[in-house]
Amino acid sequence: MEIKLKVNEVLGLNHFLKTIIDNDKVKINVLLKFRLLGIMHSIESHITNFEIIKNEKIIEYGEEDENGIYQISTDKPDAMENFKKDIRQVLDSEVTININMLKPDEVFDQGLTSEYLMGLYPIICE
């Protein structure tokens, strides 16, 4: 199913998926883990694209230090403001992802905290 999410929502979803999958204390069944990994794979290109743009903007507005690392100095408020403005445009833009939505019975009573369930909410069908 195709769904539209803002890039900001995709980044948040990726964070929750990764946290659930990597947390050894959360004991989810193997099928749910497989489904979550599939969803992560489906949104991976959007995460990669965002990171590319973010890094380009850091180079554009930042300065290179002696170690070859670009940073935006807090001493340059105009550069920081321009960076935030550009990144906000990307974060607020919509992307389409194609996934099979999670069914409530796949995620409820699986040992997921309410915080995890709220993070997964955009991809749980009613």
Short mmCIF file of N, CA and C in Angstrom, two decimals:
data_model
loop_
_atom_site.label_atom_id
_atom_site.label_comp_id
_atom_site.label_asym_id
_atom_site.label_seq_id
_atom_site.Cartn_x
_atom_site.Cartn_y
_atom_site.Cartn_z
N MET A 1 0.84 -1.17 0.00
CA MET A 1 0.00 0.00 0.00
C MET A 1 0.89 1.24 0.00
N GLU A 2 0.55 2.19 -0.81
CA GLU A 2 1.30 3.44 -0.84
C GLU A 2 0.74 4.40 0.20
N ILE A 3 1.63 4.96 1.01
CA ILE A 3 1.21 5.99 1.95
C ILE A 3 2.16 7.17 1.85
N LYS A 4 1.63 8.34 2.14
CA LYS A 4 2.43 9.56 2.11
C LYS A 4 2.78 9.95 3.54
N LEU A 5 4.05 10.24 3.74
CA LEU A 5 4.53 10.72 5.03
C LEU A 5 5.48 11.87 4.77
N LYS A 6 5.60 12.75 5.75
CA LYS A 6 6.61 13.79 5.66
C LYS A 6 7.97 13.15 5.98
N VAL A 7 9.02 13.73 5.44
CA VAL A 7 10.36 13.20 5.67
C VAL A 7 10.64 13.13 7.17
N ASN A 8 10.19 14.13 7.91
CA ASN A 8 10.36 14.12 9.36
C ASN A 8 9.72 12.88 9.99
N GLU A 9 8.54 12.49 9.51
CA GLU A 9 7.86 11.31 10.02
C GLU A 9 8.62 10.04 9.66
N VAL A 10 9.19 10.01 8.46
CA VAL A 10 9.97 8.85 8.02
C VAL A 10 11.21 8.69 8.89
N LEU A 11 11.87 9.80 9.21
CA LEU A 11 13.04 9.75 10.08
C LEU A 11 12.66 9.24 11.47
N GLY A 12 11.54 9.72 12.00
CA GLY A 12 11.07 9.25 13.29
C GLY A 12 10.71 7.77 13.26
N LEU A 13 10.04 7.35 12.20
CA LEU A 13 9.67 5.95 12.04
C LEU A 13 10.93 5.08 11.98
N ASN A 14 11.91 5.52 11.23
CA ASN A 14 13.17 4.77 11.14
C ASN A 14 13.82 4.63 12.51
N HIS A 15 13.80 5.70 13.28
CA HIS A 15 14.37 5.66 14.62
C HIS A 15 13.67 4.60 15.48
N PHE A 16 12.35 4.59 15.47
CA PHE A 16 11.61 3.62 16.28
C PHE A 16 11.82 2.20 15.79
N LEU A 17 11.81 2.00 14.48
CA LEU A 17 12.05 0.67 13.94
C LEU A 17 13.41 0.14 14.37
N LYS A 18 14.43 0.98 14.21
CA LYS A 18 15.79 0.59 14.57
C LYS A 18 15.90 0.30 16.07
N THR A 19 15.28 1.14 16.87
CA THR A 19 15.32 0.96 18.33
C THR A 19 14.66 -0.36 18.73
N ILE A 20 13.51 -0.65 18.15
CA ILE A 20 12.81 -1.90 18.48
C ILE A 20 13.64 -3.11 18.05
N ILE A 21 14.13 -3.08 16.83
CA ILE A 21 14.87 -4.22 16.29
C ILE A 21 16.18 -4.45 17.04
N ASP A 22 16.87 -3.37 17.41
CA ASP A 22 18.18 -3.50 18.06
C ASP A 22 18.11 -3.73 19.56
N ASN A 23 16.94 -3.55 20.16
CA ASN A 23 16.81 -3.68 21.61
C ASN A 23 16.62 -5.15 22.00
N ASP A 24 17.65 -5.74 22.60
CA ASP A 24 17.59 -7.14 23.01
C ASP A 24 16.56 -7.40 24.10
N LYS A 25 16.17 -6.36 24.82
CA LYS A 25 15.21 -6.53 25.91
C LYS A 25 13.77 -6.61 25.40
N VAL A 26 13.55 -6.15 24.17
CA VAL A 26 12.22 -6.24 23.57
C VAL A 26 12.15 -7.58 22.85
N LYS A 27 11.29 -8.43 23.32
CA LYS A 27 11.15 -9.78 22.75
C LYS A 27 9.93 -9.81 21.84
N ILE A 28 10.15 -9.51 20.56
CA ILE A 28 9.07 -9.59 19.59
C ILE A 28 9.23 -10.89 18.81
N ASN A 29 8.13 -11.36 18.25
CA ASN A 29 8.22 -12.62 17.51
C ASN A 29 8.97 -12.41 16.20
N VAL A 30 9.47 -13.48 15.68
CA VAL A 30 10.33 -13.44 14.51
C VAL A 30 9.61 -12.86 13.29
N LEU A 31 8.32 -13.13 13.14
CA LEU A 31 7.57 -12.60 12.00
C LEU A 31 7.46 -11.08 12.08
N LEU A 32 7.19 -10.55 13.26
CA LEU A 32 7.10 -9.10 13.41
C LEU A 32 8.46 -8.46 13.14
N LYS A 33 9.51 -9.06 13.65
CA LYS A 33 10.86 -8.53 13.40
C LYS A 33 11.15 -8.52 11.91
N PHE A 34 10.78 -9.57 11.21
CA PHE A 34 10.97 -9.64 9.76
C PHE A 34 10.19 -8.53 9.06
N ARG A 35 8.95 -8.30 9.49
CA ARG A 35 8.13 -7.24 8.89
C ARG A 35 8.73 -5.86 9.13
N LEU A 36 9.21 -5.63 10.36
CA LEU A 36 9.81 -4.34 10.68
C LEU A 36 11.07 -4.11 9.86
N LEU A 37 11.87 -5.15 9.67
CA LEU A 37 13.08 -5.03 8.84
C LEU A 37 12.70 -4.69 7.40
N GLY A 38 11.63 -5.30 6.90
CA GLY A 38 11.15 -5.00 5.54
C GLY A 38 10.72 -3.55 5.40
N ILE A 39 10.05 -3.03 6.41
CA ILE A 39 9.63 -1.63 6.38
C ILE A 39 10.85 -0.71 6.41
N MET A 40 11.83 -1.06 7.26
CA MET A 40 13.07 -0.27 7.29
C MET A 40 13.72 -0.24 5.92
N HIS A 41 13.74 -1.39 5.27
CA HIS A 41 14.33 -1.46 3.93
C HIS A 41 13.56 -0.57 2.95
N SER A 42 12.24 -0.52 3.08
CA SER A 42 11.41 0.29 2.17
C SER A 42 11.65 1.79 2.31
N ILE A 43 12.04 2.23 3.51
CA ILE A 43 12.24 3.67 3.71
C ILE A 43 13.71 4.08 3.65
N GLU A 44 14.58 3.11 3.46
CA GLU A 44 16.02 3.36 3.48
C GLU A 44 16.47 4.43 2.49
N SER A 45 15.91 4.44 1.29
CA SER A 45 16.33 5.42 0.28
C SER A 45 16.00 6.85 0.72
N HIS A 46 14.86 7.03 1.40
CA HIS A 46 14.49 8.36 1.88
C HIS A 46 15.45 8.82 2.99
N ILE A 47 15.86 7.91 3.84
CA ILE A 47 16.81 8.24 4.91
C ILE A 47 18.15 8.63 4.28
N THR A 48 18.60 7.84 3.33
CA THR A 48 19.87 8.12 2.65
C THR A 48 19.83 9.46 1.93
N ASN A 49 18.74 9.72 1.22
CA ASN A 49 18.61 10.99 0.51
C ASN A 49 18.65 12.18 1.46
N PHE A 50 17.97 12.04 2.61
CA PHE A 50 17.99 13.12 3.58
C PHE A 50 19.41 13.36 4.09
N GLU A 51 20.12 12.31 4.41
CA GLU A 51 21.49 12.44 4.92
C GLU A 51 22.41 13.11 3.89
N ILE A 52 22.22 12.78 2.62
CA ILE A 52 23.02 13.41 1.56
C ILE A 52 22.77 14.91 1.53
N ILE A 53 21.49 15.31 1.53
CA ILE A 53 21.13 16.73 1.50
C ILE A 53 21.66 17.44 2.74
N LYS A 54 21.47 16.83 3.90
CA LYS A 54 21.93 17.43 5.15
C LYS A 54 23.45 17.66 5.11
N ASN A 55 24.18 16.67 4.66
CA ASN A 55 25.64 16.81 4.58
C ASN A 55 26.06 17.88 3.56
N GLU A 56 25.36 17.95 2.44
CA GLU A 56 25.66 18.99 1.45
C GLU A 56 25.43 20.38 2.05
N LYS A 57 24.36 20.52 2.82
CA LYS A 57 24.05 21.82 3.42
C LYS A 57 25.04 22.18 4.53
N ILE A 58 25.53 21.19 5.25
CA ILE A 58 26.56 21.46 6.27
C ILE A 58 27.82 21.96 5.59
N ILE A 59 28.18 21.36 4.46
CA ILE A 59 29.35 21.82 3.72
C ILE A 59 29.12 23.22 3.16
N GLU A 60 27.90 23.46 2.63
CA GLU A 60 27.59 24.77 2.05
C GLU A 60 27.65 25.88 3.09
N TYR A 61 27.08 25.66 4.27
CA TYR A 61 26.98 26.72 5.27
C TYR A 61 28.07 26.65 6.34
N GLY A 62 28.79 25.55 6.38
CA GLY A 62 29.78 25.37 7.42
C GLY A 62 31.19 25.71 6.97
N GLU A 63 32.10 25.42 7.87
CA GLU A 63 33.52 25.63 7.61
C GLU A 63 34.26 24.36 7.99
N GLU A 64 35.33 24.09 7.27
CA GLU A 64 36.13 22.90 7.53
C GLU A 64 37.12 23.18 8.66
N ASP A 65 37.19 22.24 9.62
CA ASP A 65 38.17 22.42 10.70
C ASP A 65 39.49 21.75 10.33
N GLU A 66 40.44 21.77 11.25
CA GLU A 66 41.77 21.24 10.97
C GLU A 66 41.77 19.73 10.73
N ASN A 67 40.69 19.05 11.11
CA ASN A 67 40.58 17.61 10.89
C ASN A 67 39.80 17.26 9.62
N GLY A 68 39.44 18.28 8.86
CA GLY A 68 38.69 18.06 7.63
C GLY A 68 37.21 17.84 7.84
N ILE A 69 36.70 18.18 9.01
CA ILE A 69 35.28 18.00 9.34
C ILE A 69 34.57 19.35 9.21
N TYR A 70 33.45 19.32 8.50
CA TYR A 70 32.67 20.54 8.33
C TYR A 70 31.68 20.70 9.48
N GLN A 71 31.61 21.92 9.98
CA GLN A 71 30.66 22.26 11.03
C GLN A 71 30.13 23.66 10.79
N ILE A 72 28.91 23.87 11.24
CA ILE A 72 28.32 25.21 11.16
C ILE A 72 28.52 25.85 12.51
N SER A 73 29.24 26.94 12.53
CA SER A 73 29.58 27.61 13.77
C SER A 73 28.37 28.34 14.34
N THR A 74 28.22 28.24 15.66
CA THR A 74 27.15 28.98 16.32
C THR A 74 27.46 30.48 16.32
N ASP A 75 28.70 30.83 15.99
CA ASP A 75 29.08 32.24 15.87
C ASP A 75 28.57 32.87 14.58
N LYS A 76 28.01 32.06 13.71
CA LYS A 76 27.49 32.55 12.43
C LYS A 76 25.99 32.28 12.36
N PRO A 77 25.20 33.11 13.03
CA PRO A 77 23.75 32.85 13.11
C PRO A 77 23.07 32.83 11.74
N ASP A 78 23.55 33.63 10.78
CA ASP A 78 22.93 33.62 9.45
C ASP A 78 23.10 32.27 8.77
N ALA A 79 24.30 31.71 8.88
CA ALA A 79 24.56 30.40 8.29
C ALA A 79 23.69 29.34 8.95
N MET A 80 23.59 29.39 10.27
CA MET A 80 22.77 28.41 10.99
C MET A 80 21.30 28.56 10.62
N GLU A 81 20.82 29.78 10.51
CA GLU A 81 19.43 30.03 10.15
C GLU A 81 19.14 29.53 8.73
N ASN A 82 20.05 29.78 7.79
CA ASN A 82 19.86 29.31 6.41
C ASN A 82 19.87 27.78 6.36
N PHE A 83 20.76 27.17 7.12
CA PHE A 83 20.80 25.72 7.18
C PHE A 83 19.47 25.18 7.71
N LYS A 84 18.99 25.73 8.81
CA LYS A 84 17.72 25.28 9.39
C LYS A 84 16.56 25.45 8.41
N LYS A 85 16.54 26.58 7.70
CA LYS A 85 15.48 26.85 6.74
C LYS A 85 15.48 25.81 5.62
N ASP A 86 16.66 25.52 5.08
CA ASP A 86 16.77 24.54 4.01
C ASP A 86 16.38 23.14 4.48
N ILE A 87 16.86 22.77 5.66
CA ILE A 87 16.55 21.44 6.19
C ILE A 87 15.07 21.32 6.52
N ARG A 88 14.48 22.38 7.05
CA ARG A 88 13.05 22.37 7.37
C ARG A 88 12.22 22.10 6.11
N GLN A 89 12.63 22.68 4.98
CA GLN A 89 11.90 22.44 3.73
C GLN A 89 11.92 20.96 3.37
N VAL A 90 13.05 20.32 3.56
CA VAL A 90 13.15 18.89 3.26
C VAL A 90 12.33 18.09 4.27
N LEU A 91 12.47 18.41 5.55
CA LEU A 91 11.74 17.67 6.59
C LEU A 91 10.23 17.76 6.42
N ASP A 92 9.74 18.90 5.92
CA ASP A 92 8.31 19.11 5.75
C ASP A 92 7.77 18.58 4.42
N SER A 93 8.67 18.13 3.54
CA SER A 93 8.22 17.62 2.24
C SER A 93 7.65 16.21 2.38
N GLU A 94 6.76 15.86 1.48
CA GLU A 94 6.12 14.55 1.52
C GLU A 94 6.82 13.57 0.59
N VAL A 95 6.89 12.33 1.05
CA VAL A 95 7.40 11.24 0.23
C VAL A 95 6.37 10.12 0.27
N THR A 96 6.44 9.26 -0.71
CA THR A 96 5.54 8.11 -0.78
C THR A 96 6.34 6.86 -0.46
N ILE A 97 5.82 6.07 0.45
CA ILE A 97 6.45 4.79 0.73
C ILE A 97 5.45 3.69 0.40
N ASN A 98 5.97 2.58 -0.03
CA ASN A 98 5.12 1.46 -0.40
C ASN A 98 5.40 0.31 0.56
N ILE A 99 4.48 0.10 1.49
CA ILE A 99 4.64 -0.96 2.50
C ILE A 99 3.31 -1.65 2.73
N ASN A 100 3.38 -2.81 3.33
CA ASN A 100 2.18 -3.45 3.85
C ASN A 100 2.03 -2.95 5.28
N MET A 101 0.94 -2.25 5.53
CA MET A 101 0.70 -1.69 6.85
C MET A 101 0.64 -2.81 7.88
N LEU A 102 1.04 -2.47 9.10
CA LEU A 102 0.97 -3.43 10.19
C LEU A 102 -0.46 -3.53 10.68
N LYS A 103 -0.87 -4.73 11.00
CA LYS A 103 -2.21 -4.92 11.56
C LYS A 103 -2.10 -4.80 13.08
N PRO A 104 -3.14 -4.27 13.72
CA PRO A 104 -3.08 -4.12 15.18
C PRO A 104 -2.70 -5.41 15.92
N ASP A 105 -3.23 -6.54 15.48
CA ASP A 105 -2.92 -7.79 16.19
C ASP A 105 -1.47 -8.24 15.99
N GLU A 106 -0.77 -7.64 15.01
CA GLU A 106 0.65 -7.96 14.82
C GLU A 106 1.54 -7.23 15.82
N VAL A 107 1.09 -6.07 16.31
CA VAL A 107 1.95 -5.27 17.18
C VAL A 107 1.48 -5.19 18.63
N PHE A 108 0.16 -5.29 18.85
CA PHE A 108 -0.32 -5.23 20.22
C PHE A 108 -0.03 -6.56 20.92
N ASP A 109 0.20 -6.48 22.21
CA ASP A 109 0.53 -7.65 23.02
C ASP A 109 1.81 -8.35 22.55
N GLN A 110 2.75 -7.56 22.03
CA GLN A 110 4.04 -8.10 21.60
C GLN A 110 5.18 -7.62 22.49
N GLY A 111 4.83 -6.99 23.60
CA GLY A 111 5.86 -6.50 24.51
C GLY A 111 6.40 -5.13 24.14
N LEU A 112 5.72 -4.44 23.22
CA LEU A 112 6.15 -3.10 22.81
C LEU A 112 5.56 -2.07 23.77
N THR A 113 6.38 -1.12 24.17
CA THR A 113 5.91 -0.06 25.05
C THR A 113 4.98 0.87 24.30
N SER A 114 4.26 1.68 25.04
CA SER A 114 3.37 2.65 24.40
C SER A 114 4.17 3.63 23.54
N GLU A 115 5.39 3.95 23.97
CA GLU A 115 6.24 4.84 23.17
C GLU A 115 6.54 4.22 21.81
N TYR A 116 6.87 2.94 21.80
CA TYR A 116 7.14 2.25 20.53
C TYR A 116 5.90 2.20 19.66
N LEU A 117 4.76 1.90 20.30
CA LEU A 117 3.51 1.83 19.54
C LEU A 117 3.15 3.18 18.93
N MET A 118 3.38 4.26 19.68
CA MET A 118 3.12 5.60 19.14
C MET A 118 4.05 5.89 17.96
N GLY A 119 5.29 5.43 18.05
CA GLY A 119 6.23 5.62 16.93
C GLY A 119 5.84 4.85 15.69
N LEU A 120 5.20 3.71 15.88
CA LEU A 120 4.75 2.89 14.76
C LEU A 120 3.36 3.28 14.26
N TYR A 121 2.67 4.11 14.99
CA TYR A 121 1.28 4.46 14.69
C TYR A 121 1.01 4.82 13.22
N PRO A 122 1.90 5.61 12.57
CA PRO A 122 1.61 5.97 11.17
C PRO A 122 1.52 4.78 10.22
N ILE A 123 2.07 3.63 10.63
CA ILE A 123 2.06 2.48 9.72
C ILE A 123 1.21 1.32 10.24
N ILE A 124 0.36 1.61 11.23
CA ILE A 124 -0.58 0.61 11.73
C ILE A 124 -1.94 0.93 11.12
N CYS A 125 -2.53 -0.06 10.45
CA CYS A 125 -3.84 0.17 9.83
C CYS A 125 -4.93 0.03 10.88
N GLU A 126 -6.05 0.62 10.60
CA GLU A 126 -7.17 0.59 11.55
C GLU A 126 -8.02 -0.63 11.34
#
